[in-house]
Amino acid sequence: MQMSALVLTAPLQGWVSALEEAPDAVFAERMLGDGLAIDPLGSTLHAPCDGSVVSVHRARHAVTLRATNGAEILMHVGLETVALNGEGFEVFVEEGQTVKAGDRLIGLDLDLLAQRARSLITPVVITNGEAFQIVRRDQDRQIGVGQFLMELSPIAGASRAAASGAADQITRQIIVPLAHGIHARPAARIAQMAKTFASDLTLATGPRRANARSPVGLMSLAIRHGDTIQLLASGPDAQAAVTALAELIEGGMGEGAPVAAKTSSTKTAPTKTEPSEPPPPAPLPRDGVLKGVPAAPGLAIGKAVRLSTAEIVVREAGEGVAHEEAALAVALETVRARIGKAAETGDKARKAILAAHQAFLDDPELYAGAHRLIAEGKSAGFAWRRAVGGYVQALQALGDRRMAERVDDLIDLERQVLRALSGEEETGAALAPGSILLADELLPSQLMGADPAALAGFATARGGPTSHVAILAAAMGVPALVAVGGALSKVKDGATLILDADAGTLRVAPDAKALEAAQTALAQRQQRKAAAKAAAHEPAVTRDGVRIEVFANTGSVADAQAAVANGAEGSGLLRTEFLFLDRETPPDEDEQARQYQAIAEALDGRPLIIRTLDVGGDKAAPYLPIPAEENPALGLRGVRVSLWRPHLLKAQLRAILRVEPRGQCKIMVPMVASLDELRAVRAVLEEAKRELGITDRVQLGVMIETPAAAVTADLLAAEADFLSIGTNDLTQYVLAMDRGNPELAAGIDALHPAVLRMIDQTCQGAARHHRWVGVCGGLASDLDATPILLGLGVAELSTTASIAPDVKARVRALSLEACRALAAQALEQTSPQAVRALVQGQTNTPLGGLNP
């Protein structure tokens, strides 16, 4: 088919101007394509050419046509008009309908829209710009319906399928099951897969679309859980590309709701603002205490060191397209090499963040945006800054805190590339030992570049608790506060500071009494840590001689080795998801058996409790296409998935049974809500034992994570060999609070009396059948909770490996009789804060508590 030029006429009466005039970065930066903008005077949107209606947005404010030559034209009436949910619009066409130039498409109530829309500016955009370019356009004048607007010409060499219409384009509609939609990590994975196909791949939601190879473009679509999207592909392997992409997204990509850090402060981080607009300065409080949002726990005393990030000046005019293109290519390669080298060391969190940076750096849309500006005569630095800046604005405008916090990563990459272009090295603050870094905002590369031996902590005026800087700080063990506000700018360099990230406070210029108290608390913490570490391999026995087992949670051989090194007496929870997620097919029995055997050997004979596969909800595997659910936390997850796919369950049970020496492993079933589920798993276990010729009893326990399991613990204990409480999920279900919602972080505390009463009921039910109860959730690692859990009847605590020595030391300082009295009082409190105050008030009593 010979593609032909196409003349588009004005679909609206009004004033036509350049697309840059649209007060929305998504259009102004041409993220959806090139075109023009019309400020309407007329009340009807008309077809600008002959063609067919590809889509009409459900909010009726936008329509996309496909012209007879394959060009796709998006007309988006007004900005932020989607929020009107169709009010003020009347649609005259439907999807698939053939139209002629001048036909009516949408009627507009201009008076209503003028009052309620952000802007009436109507972008007219060519969305398949890879196949067509605008060769003539009319702008900066008043225009009437049917008058010349622009002329399109096919791009030489463009794929026939990309521009020849629906006949050669593969489309598929899917519902997004990802709990948090398509944010940074899934966007990077989609882009990675898209690059393996030759075809052009696009994701579309309503009239908005993005190149599937562009992580930043995908993020800017603001696709959320439950959204219906279209996958479009044109090219030689279009069908395979669409199928693979659909399977990747519908499989969930292992994406889960992030667990917000627990905080004792009720302050929440604000939505990020434009980087050039720091929080307005505010005076220091009279008492010198600033409040912020905890990003990483800990206590630090040190001197303030202010990080001043100088603005990088770039010239606008370029020195020739070839020169600027070459300069940008060298700069990108320089930064790419630095990121690759930095990713060679560090923990999983650091490597994952650097991988996301690498994906952004390789984003074809960022490069295309810069290339377009270089072709217009701009410098490489100016072009890169403008290309990144458009996406920064778009992500900030989404109103999604998690997306907005990814802006830091883009700003970080902008600075790194601009530094590489100028040949300058990033100059950070000179840190002496005991420095507490203060900044308006800290970028990931700046934190990774700080001397860890000198950095005692940091506080930022802006930022959020789920930002990459916060994740890095927690992984590095650096106490950190974010969202402290504009008053932070009033803190002078060299001022003495007490940063208590646990309490969410930064005390400026403390008096002698406060400083002495903080120094004493810090010294006591360090002494307790040292003493606990020295005695880590001693058993945990209470003052009155009761033995408590302290195990560690594991998810790999390395975790098992860390558990042993920290004195854990076994693993109370092996999360087997590490074998099942982030892969296209499930592990077979032999692979699982090898992995479980390696972990058992790393524990050197210590007990190993293996949890059966716990996916669904906030964890998904690509080969288990769980249908989209309105509330995944209450849907197909845990044991329900295992019973839904019993062949996977049997393979896992057989692999566990093969571990030697026999008897080292116990089996634990997640998310049990009824005795029938336990019996069903027991039946599969007995069948697997018969197949392997095993006659010995294999201990099978259940996790208490649902209120149903807690209130029927006596029924479960009649047939289960042990009960282990998963306090993370139990807390969210008891309190009806999504633990992935940062707005609720301050209220999600497992020491809530309602949760404690569920634990008490579980222990009572287990005691009727002489079954032991353990805790493998986050509460096991909370030193405030230790005496209460022991007092309620918990006999085993499975903690994070690093805290195991502290928990054992805590147990040794306790009297079980006093713990029981404390637990009884705790059940009568009205809030988790009251429970913690009760525990901490016992520090100097015979309880022997260690205040963490």
PDB file of C-alpha atoms in Angstrom, residues 9-18 36-46 108 110 120-122 124 138-149:
ATOM      1  CA  THR A   9      -8.700  20.536   8.727  1.00  0.00           C
ATOM      2  CA  ALA A  10      -9.558  22.325  11.952  1.00  0.00           C
ATOM      3  CA  PRO A  11     -11.965  20.242  14.068  1.00  0.00           C
ATOM      4  CA  LEU A  12     -12.924  23.277  16.172  1.00  0.00           C
ATOM      5  CA  GLN A  13     -13.449  26.971  15.708  1.00  0.00           C
ATOM      6  CA  GLY A  14     -10.936  28.841  17.855  1.00  0.00           C
ATOM      7  CA  TRP A  15      -7.398  30.144  18.220  1.00  0.00           C
ATOM      8  CA  VAL A  16      -4.737  27.725  17.005  1.00  0.00           C
ATOM      9  CA  SER A  17      -1.279  27.766  18.593  1.00  0.00           C
ATOM     10  CA  ALA A  18       1.823  25.658  19.082  1.00  0.00           C
ATOM     11  CA  LEU A  36      -1.210  21.752  17.502  1.00  0.00           C
ATOM     12  CA  ALA A  37      -3.492  23.177  20.192  1.00  0.00           C
ATOM     13  CA  ILE A  38      -6.800  24.982  19.732  1.00  0.00           C
ATOM     14  CA  ASP A  39      -8.419  27.293  22.282  1.00  0.00           C
ATOM     15  CA  PRO A  40     -12.058  26.725  21.269  1.00  0.00           C
ATOM     16  CA  LEU A  41     -14.712  29.269  20.459  1.00  0.00           C
ATOM     17  CA  GLY A  42     -17.099  26.768  18.907  1.00  0.00           C
ATOM     18  CA  SER A  43     -19.211  24.170  20.719  1.00  0.00           C
ATOM     19  CA  THR A  44     -18.779  21.171  18.418  1.00  0.00           C
ATOM     20  CA  LEU A  45     -15.746  18.972  17.684  1.00  0.00           C
ATOM     21  CA  HIS A  46     -15.691  17.779  14.042  1.00  0.00           C
ATOM     22  CA  LEU A 108     -19.360  20.800  24.159  1.00  0.00           C
ATOM     23  CA  LEU A 110     -18.449  25.625  26.813  1.00  0.00           C
ATOM     24  CA  LEU A 120     -10.234  24.546  27.421  1.00  0.00           C
ATOM     25  CA  ILE A 121      -7.077  24.155  25.309  1.00  0.00           C
ATOM     26  CA  THR A 122      -7.694  21.221  22.949  1.00  0.00           C
ATOM     27  CA  VAL A 124      -4.806  17.743  18.254  1.00  0.00           C
ATOM     28  CA  ASP A 138      -0.990  26.738  10.561  1.00  0.00           C
ATOM     29  CA  GLN A 139      -0.861  28.426  13.939  1.00  0.00           C
ATOM     30  CA  ASP A 140      -1.068  31.678  15.895  1.00  0.00           C
ATOM     31  CA  ARG A 141      -4.352  32.801  14.349  1.00  0.00           C
ATOM     32  CA  GLN A 142      -8.081  32.317  14.639  1.00  0.00           C
ATOM     33  CA  ILE A 143      -9.320  29.389  12.590  1.00  0.00           C
ATOM     34  CA  GLY A 144     -12.701  28.083  11.486  1.00  0.00           C
ATOM     35  CA  VAL A 145     -13.979  24.513  11.243  1.00  0.00           C
ATOM     36  CA  GLY A 146     -12.855  22.951   7.962  1.00  0.00           C
ATOM     37  CA  GLN A 147      -9.975  25.357   7.363  1.00  0.00           C
ATOM     38  CA  PHE A 148      -6.431  24.056   6.806  1.00  0.00           C
ATOM     39  CA  LEU A 149      -4.735  22.956  10.046  1.00  0.00           C
TER      40      LEU A 149
END
